[in-house]
Amino acid sequence: MTTPLRFGVIGVGTIGRAHLKRLRSPESPGELVALADVSAEAAAAAAQEFGTTAETLESLFARADVDAVIVAIPSGLHADTTIAALDAGKHVLLEKPIDVTVDAADRIIAAEERSGKTLSVVSQRRFAAENQFLREAITAGHLGKVTAANIEIALWRTQEYYDSGAWRGTWALDGGGALMNQGVHLVDLILWLLGDVEEVYAHGGLLAHERIEVEDTITITARFAGGALLTFLATTTAYNNLPLRVAIMGDGGSAVTLSEKFTHYESRTGAAPEEFDAVDQQLGQLTDFVTAVRSGTRPLVTSVEARAAVAFIEAAYTSMRTGEPVKPR
């Protein structure tokens, strides 16, 4: 139980390198053993930088000293690689989203079930102390009956960002634009806070960028199974970024966070703490994953919950194209 979980990292791009650095940090509950990338040259360079071994996928999966893998490749390629890892007997920490379609998510879930291995999908915002407090407040009824919620993800991505990789801004590999790529974390968060969604209705478009297939702005209204109503904005056209905004309203209280810091909290049952402990969210999720593997318990973010986020997004895109309300499947 005290031996670090031994990891391989698949994908050495921006996100993969962040995972490599985290595994090499003194606080890591895991040990970096090897890495792999579709580019042998990139893999070799990263292996030299991080003092580890570069492998092919096949040789990485064959290593008995690799307990788990972190998959950090383009979103539309998640299913095949994750399924291969699970079938090879590896636990998997998978970058968001689980994949870009519900059908692909279902394939991953089926592989997870037959493998008996642990799989979790990166949704680190659940690990913020403020968000955990907010969930506890909602669950305990401190906001009364929740009636409405508002999410705003107003970010800035340059044209150079989209031009930096052929896969960026494509339906096949990115799976979508501002909602799937940037917004999925907040989709996961609001579903975690308020539960299943019954219906979504969306408008979206490409308003400030060129040469990409997907939306850079989308607005959504939705109805939760419990009756609460949601408005949701995701955009990559807000120059220099705005703070991420989450607002929850109920008949017994209300709460607003900006970039995960409370700017408003009112409840009939008491106030929020003035200070919250700072949390390294990514390290928190890595630790949660390792704990789940070691103990055989469920990770905080499950594959089924990650599927629900993609189902919400898939429904929003269908609504955006058809002009009709859509029930997530």
mmCIF file of C-alpha atoms in Angstrom:
data_model
loop_
_atom_site.group_PDB
_atom_site.id
_atom_site.type_symbol
_atom_site.label_atom_id
_atom_site.label_comp_id
_atom_site.label_asym_id
_atom_site.label_seq_id
_atom_site.Cartn_x
_atom_site.Cartn_y
_atom_site.Cartn_z
ATOM 1 C CA MET A 1 0.000 0.000 0.000
ATOM 2 C CA THR A 2 2.927 2.354 0.532
ATOM 3 C CA THR A 3 4.605 1.541 -2.790
ATOM 4 C CA PRO A 4 3.894 4.261 -5.378
ATOM 5 C CA LEU A 5 1.599 3.248 -8.229
ATOM 6 C CA ARG A 6 3.724 2.833 -11.363
ATOM 7 C CA PHE A 7 2.573 4.923 -14.325
ATOM 8 C CA GLY A 8 3.055 5.175 -18.043
ATOM 9 C CA VAL A 9 1.987 8.392 -19.777
ATOM 10 C CA ILE A 10 0.554 8.246 -23.302
ATOM 11 C CA GLY A 11 0.888 11.538 -25.172
ATOM 12 C CA VAL A 12 3.620 14.103 -24.544
ATOM 13 C CA GLY A 13 1.897 17.254 -25.749
ATOM 14 C CA THR A 14 0.990 20.155 -23.473
ATOM 15 C CA ILE A 15 -1.344 18.174 -21.220
ATOM 16 C CA GLY A 16 0.803 15.047 -21.236
ATOM 17 C CA ARG A 17 3.829 17.054 -20.159
ATOM 18 C CA ALA A 18 1.834 18.497 -17.250
ATOM 19 C CA HIS A 19 1.134 14.935 -16.102
ATOM 20 C CA LEU A 20 4.804 14.009 -16.504
ATOM 21 C CA LYS A 21 5.851 16.938 -14.338
ATOM 22 C CA ARG A 22 3.266 16.043 -11.707
ATOM 23 C CA LEU A 23 4.408 12.438 -11.528
ATOM 24 C CA ARG A 24 7.980 13.675 -11.048
ATOM 25 C CA SER A 25 6.998 16.031 -8.216
ATOM 26 C CA PRO A 26 7.863 15.115 -4.600
ATOM 27 C CA GLU A 27 4.165 15.111 -3.681
ATOM 28 C CA SER A 28 3.179 12.561 -6.325
ATOM 29 C CA PRO A 29 1.554 9.331 -5.105
ATOM 30 C CA GLY A 30 2.642 7.739 -8.372
ATOM 31 C CA GLU A 31 5.952 6.844 -9.990
ATOM 32 C CA LEU A 32 6.769 7.588 -13.634
ATOM 33 C CA VAL A 33 8.027 4.424 -15.327
ATOM 34 C CA ALA A 34 7.680 5.046 -19.065
ATOM 35 C CA LEU A 35 5.970 7.114 -21.730
ATOM 36 C CA ALA A 36 4.749 6.749 -25.299
ATOM 37 C CA ASP A 37 3.709 9.035 -28.118
ATOM 38 C CA VAL A 38 2.680 8.633 -31.745
ATOM 39 C CA SER A 39 5.824 10.621 -32.563
ATOM 40 C CA ALA A 40 8.874 8.532 -31.705
ATOM 41 C CA GLU A 41 11.000 11.675 -31.852
ATOM 42 C CA ALA A 42 8.776 13.542 -29.367
ATOM 43 C CA ALA A 43 8.684 10.506 -27.098
ATOM 44 C CA ALA A 44 12.478 10.177 -27.109
ATOM 45 C CA ALA A 45 12.953 13.875 -26.317
ATOM 46 C CA ALA A 46 10.425 13.751 -23.463
ATOM 47 C CA ALA A 47 11.961 10.560 -22.074
ATOM 48 C CA GLN A 48 15.369 12.220 -21.955
ATOM 49 C CA GLU A 49 13.948 15.340 -20.308
ATOM 50 C CA PHE A 50 12.021 13.450 -17.633
ATOM 51 C CA GLY A 51 14.543 10.687 -17.069
ATOM 52 C CA THR A 52 12.369 7.789 -18.161
ATOM 53 C CA THR A 53 11.953 5.296 -21.014
ATOM 54 C CA ALA A 54 10.207 5.848 -24.344
ATOM 55 C CA GLU A 55 8.052 2.956 -25.534
ATOM 56 C CA THR A 56 5.612 2.111 -28.275
ATOM 57 C CA LEU A 57 2.039 1.594 -27.130
ATOM 58 C CA GLU A 58 2.429 -2.151 -27.535
ATOM 59 C CA SER A 59 5.638 -2.335 -25.511
ATOM 60 C CA LEU A 60 4.229 0.007 -22.863
ATOM 61 C CA PHE A 61 1.151 -2.186 -22.402
ATOM 62 C CA ALA A 62 3.360 -5.287 -22.236
ATOM 63 C CA ARG A 63 5.452 -3.979 -19.329
ATOM 64 C CA ALA A 64 4.661 -5.763 -16.080
ATOM 65 C CA ASP A 65 6.049 -2.819 -14.102
ATOM 66 C CA VAL A 66 3.372 -0.438 -15.454
ATOM 67 C CA ASP A 67 0.304 -0.569 -13.204
ATOM 68 C CA ALA A 68 -1.612 2.327 -14.730
ATOM 69 C CA VAL A 69 -1.521 4.726 -17.650
ATOM 70 C CA ILE A 70 -2.498 8.341 -18.096
ATOM 71 C CA VAL A 71 -4.016 8.915 -21.538
ATOM 72 C CA ALA A 72 -3.414 12.471 -22.796
ATOM 73 C CA ILE A 73 -3.993 12.353 -26.550
ATOM 74 C CA PRO A 74 -6.540 14.123 -28.815
ATOM 75 C CA SER A 75 -10.060 13.569 -27.514
ATOM 76 C CA GLY A 76 -11.390 11.699 -30.533
ATOM 77 C CA LEU A 77 -8.687 9.037 -30.121
ATOM 78 C CA HIS A 78 -9.445 8.257 -26.480
ATOM 79 C CA ALA A 79 -11.614 5.177 -26.929
ATOM 80 C CA ASP A 80 -9.285 2.905 -28.893
ATOM 81 C CA THR A 81 -6.231 3.650 -26.730
ATOM 82 C CA THR A 82 -8.122 3.436 -23.443
ATOM 83 C CA ILE A 83 -9.779 0.161 -24.404
ATOM 84 C CA ALA A 84 -6.419 -1.307 -25.398
ATOM 85 C CA ALA A 85 -4.952 -0.234 -22.055
ATOM 86 C CA LEU A 86 -7.815 -1.747 -20.055
ATOM 87 C CA ASP A 87 -7.668 -4.970 -22.068
ATOM 88 C CA ALA A 88 -3.930 -5.107 -21.311
ATOM 89 C CA GLY A 89 -4.739 -5.028 -17.598
ATOM 90 C CA LYS A 90 -3.835 -1.410 -16.877
ATOM 91 C CA HIS A 91 -5.765 1.040 -14.729
ATOM 92 C CA VAL A 92 -6.489 4.273 -16.632
ATOM 93 C CA LEU A 93 -6.617 7.952 -15.720
ATOM 94 C CA LEU A 94 -8.079 9.480 -18.873
ATOM 95 C CA GLU A 95 -7.914 13.129 -19.836
ATOM 96 C CA LYS A 96 -11.219 14.909 -20.451
ATOM 97 C CA PRO A 97 -13.539 14.297 -22.145
ATOM 98 C CA ILE A 98 -14.017 10.527 -21.907
ATOM 99 C CA ASP A 99 -14.301 10.705 -25.727
ATOM 100 C CA VAL A 100 -16.274 12.886 -28.113
ATOM 101 C CA THR A 101 -19.414 10.739 -28.518
ATOM 102 C CA VAL A 102 -21.690 8.764 -26.241
ATOM 103 C CA ASP A 103 -21.141 5.681 -28.395
ATOM 104 C CA ALA A 104 -17.378 5.872 -27.830
ATOM 105 C CA ALA A 105 -17.945 6.418 -24.104
ATOM 106 C CA ASP A 106 -20.096 3.296 -23.996
ATOM 107 C CA ARG A 107 -17.306 1.280 -25.605
ATOM 108 C CA ILE A 108 -14.897 2.476 -22.906
ATOM 109 C CA ILE A 109 -17.360 1.661 -20.117
ATOM 110 C CA ALA A 110 -17.848 -1.850 -21.500
ATOM 111 C CA ALA A 111 -14.070 -2.385 -21.553
ATOM 112 C CA GLU A 112 -13.764 -1.062 -18.010
ATOM 113 C CA GLU A 113 -16.443 -3.477 -16.793
ATOM 114 C CA ARG A 114 -14.910 -6.543 -18.418
ATOM 115 C CA SER A 115 -11.377 -5.641 -17.293
ATOM 116 C CA GLY A 116 -12.204 -5.077 -13.635
ATOM 117 C CA LYS A 117 -9.711 -2.205 -13.649
ATOM 118 C CA THR A 118 -10.156 1.318 -12.289
ATOM 119 C CA LEU A 119 -10.871 4.141 -14.726
ATOM 120 C CA SER A 120 -11.337 7.812 -13.911
ATOM 121 C CA VAL A 121 -11.689 10.834 -16.194
ATOM 122 C CA VAL A 122 -9.957 14.123 -15.428
ATOM 123 C CA SER A 123 -12.486 16.605 -13.987
ATOM 124 C CA GLN A 124 -10.312 18.334 -11.456
ATOM 125 C CA ARG A 125 -12.704 21.158 -10.585
ATOM 126 C CA ARG A 126 -14.590 18.772 -8.305
ATOM 127 C CA PHE A 127 -11.511 18.821 -6.085
ATOM 128 C CA ALA A 128 -11.614 22.573 -5.373
ATOM 129 C CA ALA A 129 -12.512 23.079 -1.709
ATOM 130 C CA GLU A 130 -15.113 25.685 -2.647
ATOM 131 C CA ASN A 131 -16.874 23.311 -5.032
ATOM 132 C CA GLN A 132 -16.869 20.512 -2.475
ATOM 133 C CA PHE A 133 -18.374 22.893 0.083
ATOM 134 C CA LEU A 134 -21.011 23.952 -2.461
ATOM 135 C CA ARG A 135 -21.968 20.344 -3.193
ATOM 136 C CA GLU A 136 -22.273 19.584 0.511
ATOM 137 C CA ALA A 137 -24.420 22.703 0.992
ATOM 138 C CA ILE A 138 -26.764 21.701 -1.836
ATOM 139 C CA THR A 139 -26.962 18.074 -0.695
ATOM 140 C CA ALA A 140 -27.694 19.100 2.900
ATOM 141 C CA GLY A 141 -30.450 21.472 1.763
ATOM 142 C CA HIS A 142 -28.714 24.648 2.905
ATOM 143 C CA LEU A 143 -29.838 26.423 -0.285
ATOM 144 C CA GLY A 144 -33.361 25.058 0.002
ATOM 145 C CA LYS A 145 -34.980 23.880 -3.223
ATOM 146 C CA VAL A 146 -32.561 24.746 -6.036
ATOM 147 C CA THR A 147 -34.480 26.603 -8.728
ATOM 148 C CA ALA A 148 -31.855 27.901 -11.164
ATOM 149 C CA ALA A 149 -28.196 27.905 -12.054
ATOM 150 C CA ASN A 150 -25.963 29.939 -14.339
ATOM 151 C CA ILE A 151 -22.576 28.970 -15.768
ATOM 152 C CA GLU A 152 -20.330 31.340 -17.732
ATOM 153 C CA ILE A 153 -17.090 30.182 -19.336
ATOM 154 C CA ALA A 154 -15.875 33.233 -21.210
ATOM 155 C CA LEU A 155 -12.323 32.529 -22.361
ATOM 156 C CA TRP A 156 -9.937 33.750 -25.045
ATOM 157 C CA ARG A 157 -8.190 31.547 -27.578
ATOM 158 C CA THR A 158 -6.201 33.128 -30.375
ATOM 159 C CA GLN A 159 -6.380 32.041 -33.991
ATOM 160 C CA GLU A 160 -2.825 30.779 -33.514
ATOM 161 C CA TYR A 161 -4.103 28.413 -30.835
ATOM 162 C CA TYR A 162 -6.437 26.754 -33.319
ATOM 163 C CA ASP A 163 -3.796 26.795 -36.056
ATOM 164 C CA SER A 164 -1.198 25.129 -33.806
ATOM 165 C CA GLY A 165 -2.415 21.587 -34.468
ATOM 166 C CA ALA A 166 -4.277 20.029 -37.386
ATOM 167 C CA TRP A 167 -6.602 18.234 -34.956
ATOM 168 C CA ARG A 168 -7.663 21.393 -33.137
ATOM 169 C CA GLY A 169 -11.115 22.649 -33.998
ATOM 170 C CA THR A 170 -12.183 19.451 -35.762
ATOM 171 C CA TRP A 171 -15.279 17.428 -34.978
ATOM 172 C CA ALA A 172 -13.446 14.134 -35.366
ATOM 173 C CA LEU A 173 -10.556 14.754 -32.961
ATOM 174 C CA ASP A 174 -11.516 17.771 -30.828
ATOM 175 C CA GLY A 175 -15.154 16.724 -30.688
ATOM 176 C CA GLY A 176 -16.364 20.308 -30.614
ATOM 177 C CA GLY A 177 -15.208 23.779 -29.716
ATOM 178 C CA ALA A 178 -15.802 26.000 -26.705
ATOM 179 C CA LEU A 179 -18.263 23.570 -25.129
ATOM 180 C CA MET A 180 -16.499 20.230 -25.601
ATOM 181 C CA ASN A 181 -12.937 21.448 -25.196
ATOM 182 C CA GLN A 182 -13.130 24.252 -22.658
ATOM 183 C CA GLY A 183 -16.625 23.827 -21.228
ATOM 184 C CA VAL A 184 -16.669 20.138 -20.388
ATOM 185 C CA HIS A 185 -15.169 20.733 -16.920
ATOM 186 C CA LEU A 186 -18.065 23.000 -15.959
ATOM 187 C CA VAL A 187 -20.604 20.667 -17.551
ATOM 188 C CA ASP A 188 -19.254 17.931 -15.307
ATOM 189 C CA LEU A 189 -19.314 20.255 -12.302
ATOM 190 C CA ILE A 190 -22.928 21.365 -12.706
ATOM 191 C CA LEU A 191 -24.134 17.791 -13.272
ATOM 192 C CA TRP A 192 -22.223 16.744 -10.146
ATOM 193 C CA LEU A 193 -23.876 19.559 -8.209
ATOM 194 C CA LEU A 194 -27.427 19.309 -9.519
ATOM 195 C CA GLY A 195 -27.931 15.887 -11.126
ATOM 196 C CA ASP A 196 -29.371 14.669 -14.413
ATOM 197 C CA VAL A 197 -30.611 16.956 -17.168
ATOM 198 C CA GLU A 198 -33.899 16.214 -18.905
ATOM 199 C CA GLU A 199 -33.655 18.568 -21.898
ATOM 200 C CA VAL A 200 -31.235 21.023 -23.526
ATOM 201 C CA TYR A 201 -31.707 23.747 -26.125
ATOM 202 C CA ALA A 202 -28.768 25.539 -27.721
ATOM 203 C CA HIS A 203 -27.647 28.235 -30.129
ATOM 204 C CA GLY A 204 -24.048 28.415 -31.302
ATOM 205 C CA GLY A 205 -21.728 29.522 -34.026
ATOM 206 C CA LEU A 206 -18.234 30.375 -35.211
ATOM 207 C CA LEU A 207 -18.098 34.088 -34.488
ATOM 208 C CA ALA A 208 -14.472 35.218 -34.116
ATOM 209 C CA HIS A 209 -12.201 32.532 -35.577
ATOM 210 C CA GLU A 210 -11.438 31.023 -38.961
ATOM 211 C CA ARG A 211 -10.474 27.668 -40.486
ATOM 212 C CA ILE A 212 -12.088 25.496 -37.826
ATOM 213 C CA GLU A 213 -15.148 23.267 -38.062
ATOM 214 C CA VAL A 214 -16.548 23.800 -34.579
ATOM 215 C CA GLU A 215 -18.225 26.526 -32.552
ATOM 216 C CA ASP A 216 -16.348 29.198 -30.647
ATOM 217 C CA THR A 217 -19.527 30.377 -28.878
ATOM 218 C CA ILE A 218 -22.570 28.495 -27.597
ATOM 219 C CA THR A 219 -25.464 29.350 -25.287
ATOM 220 C CA ILE A 220 -27.603 26.656 -23.694
ATOM 221 C CA THR A 221 -30.739 26.460 -21.625
ATOM 222 C CA ALA A 222 -31.535 23.212 -19.859
ATOM 223 C CA ARG A 223 -33.963 21.651 -17.410
ATOM 224 C CA PHE A 224 -32.782 19.342 -14.642
ATOM 225 C CA ALA A 225 -34.722 16.270 -13.582
ATOM 226 C CA GLY A 226 -35.325 17.972 -10.239
ATOM 227 C CA GLY A 227 -36.973 20.945 -11.964
ATOM 228 C CA ALA A 228 -34.190 23.524 -11.740
ATOM 229 C CA LEU A 229 -33.371 25.547 -14.858
ATOM 230 C CA LEU A 230 -29.883 26.194 -16.229
ATOM 231 C CA THR A 231 -28.347 28.828 -18.478
ATOM 232 C CA PHE A 232 -24.869 28.030 -19.757
ATOM 233 C CA LEU A 233 -22.455 30.081 -21.877
ATOM 234 C CA ALA A 234 -19.184 28.780 -23.298
ATOM 235 C CA THR A 235 -17.010 30.913 -25.569
ATOM 236 C CA THR A 236 -13.403 31.335 -26.623
ATOM 237 C CA THR A 237 -14.029 34.847 -27.975
ATOM 238 C CA ALA A 238 -13.779 36.836 -24.703
ATOM 239 C CA TYR A 239 -10.557 38.772 -25.130
ATOM 240 C CA ASN A 240 -8.109 38.192 -22.270
ATOM 241 C CA ASN A 241 -10.572 35.905 -20.453
ATOM 242 C CA LEU A 242 -13.268 36.581 -17.873
ATOM 243 C CA PRO A 243 -13.479 34.762 -14.528
ATOM 244 C CA LEU A 244 -15.319 31.449 -14.626
ATOM 245 C CA ARG A 245 -18.718 32.084 -13.036
ATOM 246 C CA VAL A 246 -20.966 29.591 -11.252
ATOM 247 C CA ALA A 247 -24.212 30.766 -9.668
ATOM 248 C CA ILE A 248 -26.687 28.533 -7.844
ATOM 249 C CA MET A 249 -30.063 29.885 -6.687
ATOM 250 C CA GLY A 250 -32.526 28.293 -4.297
ATOM 251 C CA ASP A 251 -35.462 29.272 -2.131
ATOM 252 C CA GLY A 252 -33.296 28.912 0.966
ATOM 253 C CA GLY A 253 -30.037 30.373 -0.223
ATOM 254 C CA SER A 254 -27.811 31.296 -3.128
ATOM 255 C CA ALA A 255 -24.133 31.145 -4.032
ATOM 256 C CA VAL A 256 -21.821 32.672 -6.613
ATOM 257 C CA THR A 257 -18.206 31.788 -7.326
ATOM 258 C CA LEU A 258 -15.800 33.558 -9.652
ATOM 259 C CA SER A 259 -12.827 31.410 -10.645
ATOM 260 C CA GLU A 260 -13.851 29.089 -7.799
ATOM 261 C CA LYS A 261 -13.782 31.762 -5.089
ATOM 262 C CA PHE A 262 -17.009 32.695 -3.334
ATOM 263 C CA THR A 263 -18.156 36.234 -4.048
ATOM 264 C CA HIS A 264 -21.617 35.608 -2.616
ATOM 265 C CA TYR A 265 -23.090 33.035 -0.244
ATOM 266 C CA GLU A 266 -26.372 33.426 1.596
ATOM 267 C CA SER A 267 -28.246 30.680 3.394
ATOM 268 C CA ARG A 268 -30.946 30.471 6.023
ATOM 269 C CA THR A 269 -28.717 27.984 7.838
ATOM 270 C CA GLY A 270 -25.452 29.931 7.994
ATOM 271 C CA ALA A 271 -22.568 31.473 6.084
ATOM 272 C CA ALA A 272 -19.744 29.958 4.093
ATOM 273 C CA PRO A 273 -16.278 29.897 5.662
ATOM 274 C CA GLU A 274 -14.287 33.025 4.959
ATOM 275 C CA GLU A 275 -11.230 31.032 3.927
ATOM 276 C CA PHE A 276 -10.808 27.718 2.150
ATOM 277 C CA ASP A 277 -7.659 25.657 2.045
ATOM 278 C CA ALA A 278 -5.807 25.970 -1.252
ATOM 279 C CA VAL A 279 -5.987 22.730 -3.234
ATOM 280 C CA ASP A 280 -3.813 21.493 -6.073
ATOM 281 C CA GLN A 281 -6.780 20.142 -8.005
ATOM 282 C CA GLN A 282 -4.812 18.018 -10.466
ATOM 283 C CA LEU A 283 -2.739 16.472 -7.681
ATOM 284 C CA GLY A 284 -5.955 15.915 -5.747
ATOM 285 C CA GLN A 285 -7.423 13.923 -8.608
ATOM 286 C CA LEU A 286 -4.226 11.921 -9.123
ATOM 287 C CA THR A 287 -4.227 11.053 -5.416
ATOM 288 C CA ASP A 288 -7.909 10.112 -5.543
ATOM 289 C CA PHE A 289 -7.228 7.821 -8.522
ATOM 290 C CA VAL A 290 -4.298 6.108 -6.816
ATOM 291 C CA THR A 291 -6.359 5.647 -3.656
ATOM 292 C CA ALA A 292 -9.206 4.101 -5.669
ATOM 293 C CA VAL A 293 -6.819 1.672 -7.361
ATOM 294 C CA ARG A 294 -5.163 0.677 -4.085
ATOM 295 C CA SER A 295 -8.377 0.310 -2.098
ATOM 296 C CA GLY A 296 -10.694 -0.992 -4.793
ATOM 297 C CA THR A 297 -13.117 1.867 -4.128
ATOM 298 C CA ARG A 298 -14.828 4.115 -6.645
ATOM 299 C CA PRO A 299 -12.936 7.239 -7.773
ATOM 300 C CA LEU A 300 -14.642 10.582 -7.321
ATOM 301 C CA VAL A 301 -15.064 10.926 -11.107
ATOM 302 C CA THR A 302 -16.444 7.779 -12.727
ATOM 303 C CA SER A 303 -16.728 6.791 -16.365
ATOM 304 C CA VAL A 304 -20.523 6.851 -16.143
ATOM 305 C CA GLU A 305 -20.456 10.431 -14.874
ATOM 306 C CA ALA A 306 -17.999 11.403 -17.616
ATOM 307 C CA ARG A 307 -20.383 9.841 -20.145
ATOM 308 C CA ALA A 308 -23.199 12.041 -18.787
ATOM 309 C CA ALA A 309 -21.146 15.176 -19.515
ATOM 310 C CA VAL A 310 -20.586 14.045 -23.115
ATOM 311 C CA ALA A 311 -24.281 13.171 -23.459
ATOM 312 C CA PHE A 312 -25.158 16.727 -22.373
ATOM 313 C CA ILE A 313 -22.708 18.189 -24.885
ATOM 314 C CA GLU A 314 -23.804 15.864 -27.692
ATOM 315 C CA ALA A 315 -27.429 16.892 -27.069
ATOM 316 C CA ALA A 316 -26.462 20.574 -27.117
ATOM 317 C CA TYR A 317 -24.710 20.168 -30.460
ATOM 318 C CA THR A 318 -27.695 18.326 -31.903
ATOM 319 C CA SER A 319 -29.966 21.121 -30.717
ATOM 320 C CA MET A 320 -27.576 23.732 -32.146
ATOM 321 C CA ARG A 321 -27.832 22.070 -35.565
ATOM 322 C CA THR A 322 -31.567 21.292 -35.590
ATOM 323 C CA GLY A 323 -33.039 24.192 -33.650
ATOM 324 C CA GLU A 324 -34.976 21.728 -31.492
ATOM 325 C CA PRO A 325 -34.774 20.826 -27.799
ATOM 326 C CA VAL A 326 -32.979 17.515 -27.204
ATOM 327 C CA LYS A 327 -33.014 14.979 -24.365
ATOM 328 C CA PRO A 328 -29.498 13.670 -23.548
ATOM 329 C CA ARG A 329 -29.168 9.956 -24.156
#
